[in-house]
mmCIF file of C-alpha atoms and ligand atoms in Angstrom:
data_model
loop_
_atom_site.group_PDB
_atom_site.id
_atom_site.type_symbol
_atom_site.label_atom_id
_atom_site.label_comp_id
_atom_site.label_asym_id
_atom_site.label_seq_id
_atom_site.Cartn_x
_atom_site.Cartn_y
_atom_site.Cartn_z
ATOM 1 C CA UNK A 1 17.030 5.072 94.841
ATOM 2 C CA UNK A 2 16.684 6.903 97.647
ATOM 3 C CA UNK A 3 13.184 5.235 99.366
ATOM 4 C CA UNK A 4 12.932 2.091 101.051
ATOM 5 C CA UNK A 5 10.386 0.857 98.412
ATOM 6 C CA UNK A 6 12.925 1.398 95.613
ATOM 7 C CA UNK A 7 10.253 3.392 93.306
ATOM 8 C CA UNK A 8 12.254 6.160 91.625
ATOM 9 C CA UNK A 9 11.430 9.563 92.918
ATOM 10 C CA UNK A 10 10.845 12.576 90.173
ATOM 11 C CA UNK A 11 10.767 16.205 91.120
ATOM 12 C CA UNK A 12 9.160 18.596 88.333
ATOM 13 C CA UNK A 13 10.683 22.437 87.824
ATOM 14 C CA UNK A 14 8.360 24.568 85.628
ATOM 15 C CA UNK A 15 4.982 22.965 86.769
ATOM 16 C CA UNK A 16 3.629 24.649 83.161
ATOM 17 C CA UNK A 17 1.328 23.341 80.613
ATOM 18 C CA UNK A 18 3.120 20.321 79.515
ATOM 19 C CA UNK A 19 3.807 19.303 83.304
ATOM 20 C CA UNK A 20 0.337 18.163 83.687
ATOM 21 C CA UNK A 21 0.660 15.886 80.791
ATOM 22 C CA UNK A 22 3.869 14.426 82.167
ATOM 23 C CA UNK A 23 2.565 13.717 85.592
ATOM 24 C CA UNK A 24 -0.815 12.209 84.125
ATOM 25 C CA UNK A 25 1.517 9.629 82.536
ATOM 26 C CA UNK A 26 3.934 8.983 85.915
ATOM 27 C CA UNK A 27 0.714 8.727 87.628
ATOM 28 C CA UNK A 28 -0.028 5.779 85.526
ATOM 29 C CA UNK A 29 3.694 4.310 85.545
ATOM 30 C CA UNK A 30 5.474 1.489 87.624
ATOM 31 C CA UNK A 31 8.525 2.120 88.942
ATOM 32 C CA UNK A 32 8.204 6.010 89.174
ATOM 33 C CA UNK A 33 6.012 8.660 91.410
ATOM 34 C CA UNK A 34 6.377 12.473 91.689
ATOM 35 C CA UNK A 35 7.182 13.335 95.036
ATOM 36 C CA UNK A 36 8.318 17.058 94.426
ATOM 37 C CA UNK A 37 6.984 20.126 92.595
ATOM 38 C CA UNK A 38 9.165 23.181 92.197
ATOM 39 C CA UNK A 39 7.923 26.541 90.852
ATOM 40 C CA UNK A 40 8.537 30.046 91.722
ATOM 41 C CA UNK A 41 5.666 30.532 93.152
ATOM 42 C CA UNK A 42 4.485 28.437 95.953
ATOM 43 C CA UNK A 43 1.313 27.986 95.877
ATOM 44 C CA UNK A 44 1.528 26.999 92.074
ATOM 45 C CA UNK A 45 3.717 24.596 93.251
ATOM 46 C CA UNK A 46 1.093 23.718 96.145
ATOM 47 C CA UNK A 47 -1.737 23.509 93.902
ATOM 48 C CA UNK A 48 0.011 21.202 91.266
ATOM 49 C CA UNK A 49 1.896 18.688 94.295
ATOM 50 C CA UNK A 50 -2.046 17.895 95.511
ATOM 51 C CA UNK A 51 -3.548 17.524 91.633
ATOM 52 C CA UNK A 52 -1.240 14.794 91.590
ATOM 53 C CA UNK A 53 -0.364 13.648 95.025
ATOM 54 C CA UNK A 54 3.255 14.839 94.948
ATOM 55 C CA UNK A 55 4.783 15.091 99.018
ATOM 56 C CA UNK A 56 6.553 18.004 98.857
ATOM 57 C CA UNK A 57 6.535 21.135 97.209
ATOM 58 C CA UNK A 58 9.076 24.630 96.935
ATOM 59 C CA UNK A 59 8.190 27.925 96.130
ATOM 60 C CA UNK A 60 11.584 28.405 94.512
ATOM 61 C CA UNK A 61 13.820 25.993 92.147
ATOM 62 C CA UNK A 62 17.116 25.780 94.533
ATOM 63 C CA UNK A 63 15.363 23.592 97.714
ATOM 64 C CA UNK A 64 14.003 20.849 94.836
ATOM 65 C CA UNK A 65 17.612 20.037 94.099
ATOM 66 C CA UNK A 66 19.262 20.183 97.131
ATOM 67 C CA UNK A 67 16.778 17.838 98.339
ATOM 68 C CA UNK A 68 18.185 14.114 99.140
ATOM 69 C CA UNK A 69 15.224 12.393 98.572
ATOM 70 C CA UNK A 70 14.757 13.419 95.056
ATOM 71 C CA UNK A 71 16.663 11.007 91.998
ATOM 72 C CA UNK A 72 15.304 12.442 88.521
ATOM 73 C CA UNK A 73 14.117 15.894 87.636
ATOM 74 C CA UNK A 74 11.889 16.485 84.750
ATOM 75 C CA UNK A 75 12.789 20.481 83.260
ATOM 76 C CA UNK A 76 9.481 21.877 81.791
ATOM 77 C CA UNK A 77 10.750 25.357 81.969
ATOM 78 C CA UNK A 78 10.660 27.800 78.623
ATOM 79 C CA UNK A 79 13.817 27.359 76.252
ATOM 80 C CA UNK A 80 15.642 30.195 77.421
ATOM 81 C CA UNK A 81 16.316 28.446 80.915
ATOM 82 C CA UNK A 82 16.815 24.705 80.264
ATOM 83 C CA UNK A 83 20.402 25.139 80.442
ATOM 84 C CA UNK A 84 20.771 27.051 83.609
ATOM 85 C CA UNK A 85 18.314 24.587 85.068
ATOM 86 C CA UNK A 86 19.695 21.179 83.751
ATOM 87 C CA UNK A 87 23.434 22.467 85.125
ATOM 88 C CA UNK A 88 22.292 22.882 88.750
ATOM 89 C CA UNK A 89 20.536 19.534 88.603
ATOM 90 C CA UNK A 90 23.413 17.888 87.255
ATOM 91 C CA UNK A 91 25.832 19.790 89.401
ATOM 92 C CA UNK A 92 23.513 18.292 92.411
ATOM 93 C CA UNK A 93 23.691 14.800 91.394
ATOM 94 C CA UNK A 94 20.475 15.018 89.699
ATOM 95 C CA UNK A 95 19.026 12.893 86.635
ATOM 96 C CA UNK A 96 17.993 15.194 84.050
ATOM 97 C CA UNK A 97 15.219 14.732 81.662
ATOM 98 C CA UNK A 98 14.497 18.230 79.660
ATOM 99 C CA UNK A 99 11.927 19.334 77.649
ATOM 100 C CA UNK A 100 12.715 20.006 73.933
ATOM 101 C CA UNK A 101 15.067 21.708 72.628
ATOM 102 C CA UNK A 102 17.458 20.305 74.722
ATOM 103 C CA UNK A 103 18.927 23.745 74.881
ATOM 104 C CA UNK A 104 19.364 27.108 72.913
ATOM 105 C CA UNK A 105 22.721 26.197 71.525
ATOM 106 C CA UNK A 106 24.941 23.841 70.753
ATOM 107 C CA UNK A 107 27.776 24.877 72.290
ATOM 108 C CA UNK A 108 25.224 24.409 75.656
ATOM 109 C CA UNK A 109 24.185 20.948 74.806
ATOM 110 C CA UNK A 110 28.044 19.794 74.590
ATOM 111 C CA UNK A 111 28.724 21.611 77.920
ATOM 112 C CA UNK A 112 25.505 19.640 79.771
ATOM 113 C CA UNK A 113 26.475 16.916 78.144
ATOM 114 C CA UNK A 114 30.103 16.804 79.573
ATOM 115 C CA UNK A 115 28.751 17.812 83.479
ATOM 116 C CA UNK A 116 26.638 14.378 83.095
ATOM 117 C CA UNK A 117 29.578 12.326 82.170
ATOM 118 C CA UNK A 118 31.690 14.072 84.736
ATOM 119 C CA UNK A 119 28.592 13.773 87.476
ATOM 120 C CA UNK A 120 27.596 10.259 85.926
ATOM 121 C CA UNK A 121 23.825 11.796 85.891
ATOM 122 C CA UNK A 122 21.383 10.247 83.340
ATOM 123 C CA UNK A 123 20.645 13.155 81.086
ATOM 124 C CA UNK A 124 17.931 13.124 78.349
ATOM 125 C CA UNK A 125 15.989 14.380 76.122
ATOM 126 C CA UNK A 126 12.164 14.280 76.314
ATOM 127 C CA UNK A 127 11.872 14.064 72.294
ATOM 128 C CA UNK A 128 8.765 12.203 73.337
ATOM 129 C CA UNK A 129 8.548 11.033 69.693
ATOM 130 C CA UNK A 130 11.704 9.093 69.415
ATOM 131 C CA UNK A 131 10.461 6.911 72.347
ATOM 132 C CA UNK A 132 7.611 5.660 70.378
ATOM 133 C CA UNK A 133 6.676 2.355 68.722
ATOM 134 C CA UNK A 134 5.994 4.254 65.656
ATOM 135 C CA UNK A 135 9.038 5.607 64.423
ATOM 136 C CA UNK A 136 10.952 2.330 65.484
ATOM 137 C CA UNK A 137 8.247 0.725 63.078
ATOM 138 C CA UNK A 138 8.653 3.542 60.343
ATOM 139 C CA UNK A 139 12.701 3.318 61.055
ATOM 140 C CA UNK A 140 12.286 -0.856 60.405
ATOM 141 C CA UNK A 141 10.236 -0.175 57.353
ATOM 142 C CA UNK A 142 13.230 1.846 55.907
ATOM 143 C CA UNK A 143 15.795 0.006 56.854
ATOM 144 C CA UNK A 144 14.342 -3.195 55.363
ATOM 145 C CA UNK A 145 13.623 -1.538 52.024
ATOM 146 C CA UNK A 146 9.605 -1.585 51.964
ATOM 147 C CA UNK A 147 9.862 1.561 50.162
ATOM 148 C CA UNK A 148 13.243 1.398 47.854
ATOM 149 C CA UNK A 149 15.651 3.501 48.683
ATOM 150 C CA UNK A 150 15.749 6.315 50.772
ATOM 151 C CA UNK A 151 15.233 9.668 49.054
ATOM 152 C CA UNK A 152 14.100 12.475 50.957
ATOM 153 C CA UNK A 153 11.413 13.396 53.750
ATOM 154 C CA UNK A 154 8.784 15.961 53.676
ATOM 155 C CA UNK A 155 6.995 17.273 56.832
ATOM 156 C CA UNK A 156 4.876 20.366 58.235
ATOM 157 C CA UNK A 157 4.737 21.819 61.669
ATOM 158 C CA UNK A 158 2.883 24.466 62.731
ATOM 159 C CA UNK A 159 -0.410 25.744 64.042
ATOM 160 C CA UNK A 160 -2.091 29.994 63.766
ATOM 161 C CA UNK A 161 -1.025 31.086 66.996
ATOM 162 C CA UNK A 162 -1.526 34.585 66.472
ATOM 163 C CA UNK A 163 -3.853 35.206 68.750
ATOM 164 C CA UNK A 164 -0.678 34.701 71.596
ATOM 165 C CA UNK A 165 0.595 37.666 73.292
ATOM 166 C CA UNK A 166 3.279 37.471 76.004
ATOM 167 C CA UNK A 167 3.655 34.030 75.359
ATOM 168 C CA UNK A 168 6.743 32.033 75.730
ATOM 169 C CA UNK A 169 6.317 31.469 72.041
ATOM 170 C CA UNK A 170 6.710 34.733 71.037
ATOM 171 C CA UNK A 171 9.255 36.191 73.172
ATOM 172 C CA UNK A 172 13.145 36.620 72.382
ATOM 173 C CA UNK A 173 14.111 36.329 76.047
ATOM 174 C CA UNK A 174 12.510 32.945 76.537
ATOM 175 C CA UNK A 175 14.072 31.638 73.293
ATOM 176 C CA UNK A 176 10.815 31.462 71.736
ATOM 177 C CA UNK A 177 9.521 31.158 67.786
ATOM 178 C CA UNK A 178 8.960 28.388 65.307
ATOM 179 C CA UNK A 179 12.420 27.194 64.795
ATOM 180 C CA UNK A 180 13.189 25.823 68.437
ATOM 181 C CA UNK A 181 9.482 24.578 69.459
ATOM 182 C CA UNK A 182 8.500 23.076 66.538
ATOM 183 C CA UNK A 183 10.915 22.914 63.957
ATOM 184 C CA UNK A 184 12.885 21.081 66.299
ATOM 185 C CA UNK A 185 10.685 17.720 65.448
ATOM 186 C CA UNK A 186 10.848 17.953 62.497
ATOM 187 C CA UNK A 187 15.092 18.336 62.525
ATOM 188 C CA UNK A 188 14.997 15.508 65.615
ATOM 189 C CA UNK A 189 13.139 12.492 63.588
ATOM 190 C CA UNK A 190 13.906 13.406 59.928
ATOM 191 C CA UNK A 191 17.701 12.712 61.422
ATOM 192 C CA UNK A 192 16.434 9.981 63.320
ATOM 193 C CA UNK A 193 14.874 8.163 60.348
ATOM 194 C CA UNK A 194 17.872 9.068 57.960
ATOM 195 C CA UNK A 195 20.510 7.964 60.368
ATOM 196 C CA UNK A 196 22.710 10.659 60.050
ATOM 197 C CA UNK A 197 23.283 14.237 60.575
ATOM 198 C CA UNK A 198 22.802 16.792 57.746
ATOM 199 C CA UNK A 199 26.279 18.210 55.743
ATOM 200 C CA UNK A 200 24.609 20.977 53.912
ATOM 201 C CA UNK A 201 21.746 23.405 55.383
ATOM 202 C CA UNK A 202 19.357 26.129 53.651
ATOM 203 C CA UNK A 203 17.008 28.268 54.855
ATOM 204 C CA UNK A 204 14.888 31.194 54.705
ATOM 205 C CA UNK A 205 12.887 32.781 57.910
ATOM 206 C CA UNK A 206 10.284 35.664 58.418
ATOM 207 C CA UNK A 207 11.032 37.428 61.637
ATOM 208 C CA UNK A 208 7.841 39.067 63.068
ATOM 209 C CA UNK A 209 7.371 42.256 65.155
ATOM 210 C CA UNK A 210 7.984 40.379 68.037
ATOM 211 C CA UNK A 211 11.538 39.359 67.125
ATOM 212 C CA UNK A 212 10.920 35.442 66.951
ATOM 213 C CA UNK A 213 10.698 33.209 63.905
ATOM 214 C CA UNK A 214 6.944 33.081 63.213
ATOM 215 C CA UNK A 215 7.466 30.978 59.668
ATOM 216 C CA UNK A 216 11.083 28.832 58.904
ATOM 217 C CA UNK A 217 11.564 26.859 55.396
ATOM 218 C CA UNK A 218 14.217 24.386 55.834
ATOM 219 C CA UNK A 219 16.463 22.409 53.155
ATOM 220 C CA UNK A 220 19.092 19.440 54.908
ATOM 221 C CA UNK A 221 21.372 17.412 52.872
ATOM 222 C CA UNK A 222 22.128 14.335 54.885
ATOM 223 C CA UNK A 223 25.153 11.873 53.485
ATOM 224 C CA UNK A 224 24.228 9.578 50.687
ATOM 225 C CA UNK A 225 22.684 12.713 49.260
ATOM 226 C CA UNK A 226 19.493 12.143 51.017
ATOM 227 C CA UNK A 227 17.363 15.449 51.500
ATOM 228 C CA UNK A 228 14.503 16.380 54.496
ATOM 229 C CA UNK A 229 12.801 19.762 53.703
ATOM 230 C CA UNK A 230 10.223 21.239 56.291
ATOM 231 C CA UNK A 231 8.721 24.124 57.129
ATOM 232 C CA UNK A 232 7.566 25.484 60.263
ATOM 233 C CA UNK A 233 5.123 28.192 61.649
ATOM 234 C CA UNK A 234 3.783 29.802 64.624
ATOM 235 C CA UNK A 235 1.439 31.948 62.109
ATOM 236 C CA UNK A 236 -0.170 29.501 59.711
ATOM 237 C CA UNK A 237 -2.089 26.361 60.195
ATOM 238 C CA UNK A 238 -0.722 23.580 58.737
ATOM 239 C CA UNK A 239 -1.244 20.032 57.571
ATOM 240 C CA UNK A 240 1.111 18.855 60.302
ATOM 241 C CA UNK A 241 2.097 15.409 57.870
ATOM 242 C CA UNK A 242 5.328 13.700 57.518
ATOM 243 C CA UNK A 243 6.306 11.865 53.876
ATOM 244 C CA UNK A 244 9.212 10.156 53.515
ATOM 245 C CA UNK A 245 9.838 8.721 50.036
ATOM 246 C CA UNK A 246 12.167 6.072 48.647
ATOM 247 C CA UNK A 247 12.374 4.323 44.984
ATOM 248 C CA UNK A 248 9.461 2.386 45.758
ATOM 249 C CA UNK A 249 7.082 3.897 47.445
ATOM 250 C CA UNK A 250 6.377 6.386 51.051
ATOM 251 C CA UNK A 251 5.498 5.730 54.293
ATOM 252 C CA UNK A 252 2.787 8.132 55.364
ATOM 253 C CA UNK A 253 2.508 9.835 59.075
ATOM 254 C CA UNK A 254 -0.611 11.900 58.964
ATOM 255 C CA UNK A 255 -1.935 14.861 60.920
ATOM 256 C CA UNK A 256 0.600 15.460 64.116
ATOM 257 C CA UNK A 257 3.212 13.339 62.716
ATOM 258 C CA UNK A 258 5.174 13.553 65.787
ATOM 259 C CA UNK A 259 2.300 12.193 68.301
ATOM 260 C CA UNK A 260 3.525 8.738 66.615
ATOM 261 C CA UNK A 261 -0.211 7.890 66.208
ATOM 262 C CA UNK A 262 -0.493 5.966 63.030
ATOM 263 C CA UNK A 263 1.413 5.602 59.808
ATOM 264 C CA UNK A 264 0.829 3.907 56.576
ATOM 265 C CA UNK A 265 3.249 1.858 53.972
ATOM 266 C CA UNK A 266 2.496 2.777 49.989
ATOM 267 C CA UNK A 267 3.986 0.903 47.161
ATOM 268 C CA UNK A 268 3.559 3.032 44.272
ATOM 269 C CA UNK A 269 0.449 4.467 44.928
ATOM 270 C CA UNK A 270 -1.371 1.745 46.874
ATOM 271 C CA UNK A 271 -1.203 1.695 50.456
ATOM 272 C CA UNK A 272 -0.053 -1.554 51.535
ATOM 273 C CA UNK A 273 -0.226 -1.243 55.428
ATOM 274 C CA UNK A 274 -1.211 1.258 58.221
ATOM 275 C CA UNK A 275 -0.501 0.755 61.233
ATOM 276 C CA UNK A 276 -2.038 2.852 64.770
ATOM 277 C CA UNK A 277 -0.179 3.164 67.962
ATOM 278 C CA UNK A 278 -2.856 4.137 70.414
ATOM 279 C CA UNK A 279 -0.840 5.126 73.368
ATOM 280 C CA UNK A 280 -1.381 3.439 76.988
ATOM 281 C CA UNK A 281 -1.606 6.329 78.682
ATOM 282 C CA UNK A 282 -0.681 9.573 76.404
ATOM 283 C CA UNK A 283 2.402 9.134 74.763
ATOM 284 C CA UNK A 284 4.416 10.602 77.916
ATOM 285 C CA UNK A 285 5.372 7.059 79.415
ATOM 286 C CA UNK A 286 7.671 6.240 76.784
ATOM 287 C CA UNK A 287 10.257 8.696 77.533
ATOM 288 C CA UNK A 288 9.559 8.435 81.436
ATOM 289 C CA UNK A 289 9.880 4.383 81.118
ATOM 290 C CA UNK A 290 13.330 5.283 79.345
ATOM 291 C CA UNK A 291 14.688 7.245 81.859
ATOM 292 C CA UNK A 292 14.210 4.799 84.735
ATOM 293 C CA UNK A 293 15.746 2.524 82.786
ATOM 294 C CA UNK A 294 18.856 4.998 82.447
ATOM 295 C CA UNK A 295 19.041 5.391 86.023
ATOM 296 C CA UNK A 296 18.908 1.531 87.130
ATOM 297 C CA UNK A 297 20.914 0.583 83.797
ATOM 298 C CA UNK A 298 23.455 2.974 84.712
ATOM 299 C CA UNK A 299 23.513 4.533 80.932
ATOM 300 C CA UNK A 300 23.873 8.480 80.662
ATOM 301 C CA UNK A 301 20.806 8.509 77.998
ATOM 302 C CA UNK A 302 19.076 5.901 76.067
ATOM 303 C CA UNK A 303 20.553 5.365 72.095
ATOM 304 C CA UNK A 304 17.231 6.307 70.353
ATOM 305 C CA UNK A 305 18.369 9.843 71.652
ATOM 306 C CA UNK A 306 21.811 9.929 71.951
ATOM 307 C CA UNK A 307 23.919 12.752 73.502
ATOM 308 C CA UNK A 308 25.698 12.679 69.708
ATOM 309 C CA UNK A 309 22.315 13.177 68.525
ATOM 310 C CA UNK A 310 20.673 16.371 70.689
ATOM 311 C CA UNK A 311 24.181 18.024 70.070
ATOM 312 C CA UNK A 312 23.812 17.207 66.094
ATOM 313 C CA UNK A 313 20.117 18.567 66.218
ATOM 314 C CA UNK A 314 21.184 21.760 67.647
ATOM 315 C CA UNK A 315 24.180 22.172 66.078
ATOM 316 C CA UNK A 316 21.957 22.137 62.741
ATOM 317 C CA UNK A 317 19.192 24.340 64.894
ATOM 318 C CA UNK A 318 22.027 26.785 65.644
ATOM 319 C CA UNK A 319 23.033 27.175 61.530
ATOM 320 C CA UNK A 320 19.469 27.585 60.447
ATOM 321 C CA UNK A 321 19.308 30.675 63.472
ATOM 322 C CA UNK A 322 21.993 32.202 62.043
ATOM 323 C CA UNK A 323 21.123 31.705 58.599
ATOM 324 C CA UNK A 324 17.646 32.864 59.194
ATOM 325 C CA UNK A 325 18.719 35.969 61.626
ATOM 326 C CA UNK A 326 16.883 34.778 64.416
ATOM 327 C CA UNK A 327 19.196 35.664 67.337
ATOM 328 C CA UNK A 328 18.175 36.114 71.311
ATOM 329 C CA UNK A 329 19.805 38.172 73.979
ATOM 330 C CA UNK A 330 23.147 37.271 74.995
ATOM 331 C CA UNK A 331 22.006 35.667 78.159
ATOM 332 C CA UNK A 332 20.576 33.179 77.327
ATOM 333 C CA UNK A 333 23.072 31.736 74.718
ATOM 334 C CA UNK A 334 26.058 31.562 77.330
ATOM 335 C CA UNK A 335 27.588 28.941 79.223
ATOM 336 C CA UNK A 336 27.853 30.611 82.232
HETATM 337 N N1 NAP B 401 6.491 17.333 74.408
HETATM 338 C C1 NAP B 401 5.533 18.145 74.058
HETATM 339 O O1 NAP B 401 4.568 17.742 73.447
HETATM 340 C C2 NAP B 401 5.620 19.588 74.457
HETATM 341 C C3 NAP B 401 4.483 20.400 74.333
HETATM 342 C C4 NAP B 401 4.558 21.714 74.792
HETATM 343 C C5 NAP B 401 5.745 22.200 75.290
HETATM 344 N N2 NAP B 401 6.839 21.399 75.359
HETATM 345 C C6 NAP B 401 8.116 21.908 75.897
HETATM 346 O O2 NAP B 401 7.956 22.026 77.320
HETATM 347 C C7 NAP B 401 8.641 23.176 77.813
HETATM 348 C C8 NAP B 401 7.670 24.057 78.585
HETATM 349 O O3 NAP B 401 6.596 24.380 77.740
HETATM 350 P P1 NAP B 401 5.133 24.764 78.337
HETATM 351 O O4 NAP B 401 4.267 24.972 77.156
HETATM 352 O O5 NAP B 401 4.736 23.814 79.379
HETATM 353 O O6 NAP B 401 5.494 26.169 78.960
HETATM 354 P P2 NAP B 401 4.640 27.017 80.015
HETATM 355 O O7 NAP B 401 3.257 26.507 80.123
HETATM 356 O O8 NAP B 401 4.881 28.430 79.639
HETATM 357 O O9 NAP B 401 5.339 26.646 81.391
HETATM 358 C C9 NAP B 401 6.664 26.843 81.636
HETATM 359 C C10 NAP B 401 6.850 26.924 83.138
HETATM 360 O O10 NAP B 401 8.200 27.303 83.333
HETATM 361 C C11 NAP B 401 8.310 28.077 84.504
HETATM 362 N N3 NAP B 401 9.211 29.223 84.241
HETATM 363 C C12 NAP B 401 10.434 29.356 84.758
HETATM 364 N N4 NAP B 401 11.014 30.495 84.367
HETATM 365 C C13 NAP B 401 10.125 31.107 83.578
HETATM 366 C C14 NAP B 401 10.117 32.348 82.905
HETATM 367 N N5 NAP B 401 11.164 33.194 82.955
HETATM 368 N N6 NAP B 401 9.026 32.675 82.199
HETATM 369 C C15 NAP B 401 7.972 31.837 82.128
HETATM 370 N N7 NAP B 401 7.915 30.648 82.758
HETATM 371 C C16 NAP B 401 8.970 30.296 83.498
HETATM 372 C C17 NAP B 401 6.922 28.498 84.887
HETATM 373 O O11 NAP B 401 6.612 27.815 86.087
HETATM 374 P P3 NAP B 401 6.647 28.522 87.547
HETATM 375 O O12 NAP B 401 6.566 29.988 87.342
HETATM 376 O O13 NAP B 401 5.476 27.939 88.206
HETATM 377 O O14 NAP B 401 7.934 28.101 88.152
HETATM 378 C C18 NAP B 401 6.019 28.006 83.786
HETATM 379 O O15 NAP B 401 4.815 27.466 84.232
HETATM 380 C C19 NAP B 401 9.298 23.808 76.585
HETATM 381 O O16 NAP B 401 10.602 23.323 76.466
HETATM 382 C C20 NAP B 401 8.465 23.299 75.412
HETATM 383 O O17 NAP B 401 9.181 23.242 74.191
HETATM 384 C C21 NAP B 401 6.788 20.094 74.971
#
């Protein structure tokens, strides 16, 4: 730490839309405070360092991590630039934690993931979900049998964004579409709960005018010849539910699956338990508590989202691109 009061100092780049919701929760966290704010503008970055009390602020993305004083960087940047960003934080000596997907390829993933062994960075993955009391209750309810054996999970993502124009969402060059944003939960905690990766992958895509996915239907066969099927959509709303079956019975995670609010244990048809997860502060300090305890624990990432994992979940994110014919500009698929 580099402050004589040993909190851990964050620094944002991208101060975005999902930057206020991370520094709402590290305003509320021991341990942690936001003392920089990077964007490429400066008085963005001005106007977000005094909404929540950060000491410093650049107008450009280079100064943040060059500067000493500075331990953990969280990227909130659009797809398309996570893995130029995460490589000159880790090439700085800088703890990483990124914004989902962890990158636009696989290939990327591996190569950030071998700088922060090399640079012995912490470097994770804000899956905010697989942080959260609820799947490590779901995962326990599987794992103990509650619902039989494990057969195959179900789930939804997706809201009508049509209305968007110019938005990261829909735009090539920023790696945008359904697959990456939201399909990536689904791929991310369907692996999480099955415990492995998947062998065998199917799908089928609509490319829209804009040249991103706006609707992906996805078939995975994991080992043990367990199966996860989703579908996801920038162009339909959706019921947003995750099912995941067994011999026995299904464990319900209703609207928003991946907020980790609630979820409910049937047994045959009867439901048996439900359980809510109202989070302290808004589901954020999870993945921020993790990485502080990364960087004073001296692990790369924590185990509920492995390196092995992010580089399995884009490796099958990668396959149902290509499968689907959802490709982006060169650019921003190198390694370079
Ligand atoms: N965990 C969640 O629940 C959740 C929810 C939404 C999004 N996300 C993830 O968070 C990341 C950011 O999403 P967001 O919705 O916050 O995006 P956003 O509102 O569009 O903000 C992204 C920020 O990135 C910066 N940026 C840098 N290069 C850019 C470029 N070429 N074009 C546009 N912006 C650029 C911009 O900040 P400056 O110009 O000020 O530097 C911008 O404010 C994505 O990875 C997304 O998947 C996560």
């Amino acid at each position: 730490m580099s402050n004589e009061h040993e909190s851990i100092r964050w620094g944002i780049i991208g101060p975005g839309g999902i930057a206020h919701q991370f520094s709402q929760a590290l305003a509320q966290t021991q341990g942690g405070e936001l003392y920089a704010v990077a964007s490429r503008n400066k008085a963005r970055a001005e106007d977000f360092a005094q909404q929540y009390a950060a000491e410093i602020s650049y107008g450009n993305y280079q100064e943040i991590v060059s500067d000493p004083s500075v331990d953990v960087i969280y990227i909130a940047t659009p797809h398309s630039h996570h893995f130029q960003h995460a490589k000159a934080c880790l090439d700085a000596g800088k703890h990483v934690l990124m914004e989902k997907p962890l990158t636009v390829t696989a290939q990327q993933t591996q190569t950030l993931v071998a700088l922060s062994k090399e640079k012995g960075c912490v470097f994770q993955e804000a899956l905010w979900s697989r942080y959260m009391p609820c799947f490590a209750k779901v995962k326990t309810w599987i794992d103990s049998g509650e619902i039989g054996e494990l057969q195959y999970i179900t789930s939804q993502i997706g809201f009508a964004f049509s209305h968007l124009r110019n938005h990261r969402l829909t735009l090539p060059e920023l790696a945008g579409g359904a697959i990456l944003d939201l399909g990536v939960y689904s791929t991310s905690i369907s692996q999480y709960l099955i415990g492995s990766h998947p062998t065998k992958v199917q799908a089928m895509g609509m490319i829209n005018k804009d040249g991103v996915d706006q609707n992906t239907l996805v078939n995975l066969r994991h080992p043990g010849n367990i199966h996860s099927q989703f579908t996801c959509t920038i162009g339909a709303q959706c019921s947003n539910a995750m099912t995941i079956h067994g011999k026995k019975g299904y464990i319900l995670l209703p609207h928003c699956f991946w907020n980790g609010n609630s979820a409910s244990l049937y047994k045959d048809e009867r439901c048996v338990a439900t359980e809510n997860f109202p989070h302290p502060i808004n589901g954020f300090e999870y993945q921020i508590a993790s990485t502080m305890e990364s960087i004073v624990d001296g692990r790369l990432c924590d185990p509920r989202m492995s390196h092995e994992d992010s580089i399995g979940v884009m490796k099958t994110l990668d396959e149902i691109r290509q499968q689907i014919g959802l490709a982006f500009p060169d650019n921003i698929e190198s390694c370079d």
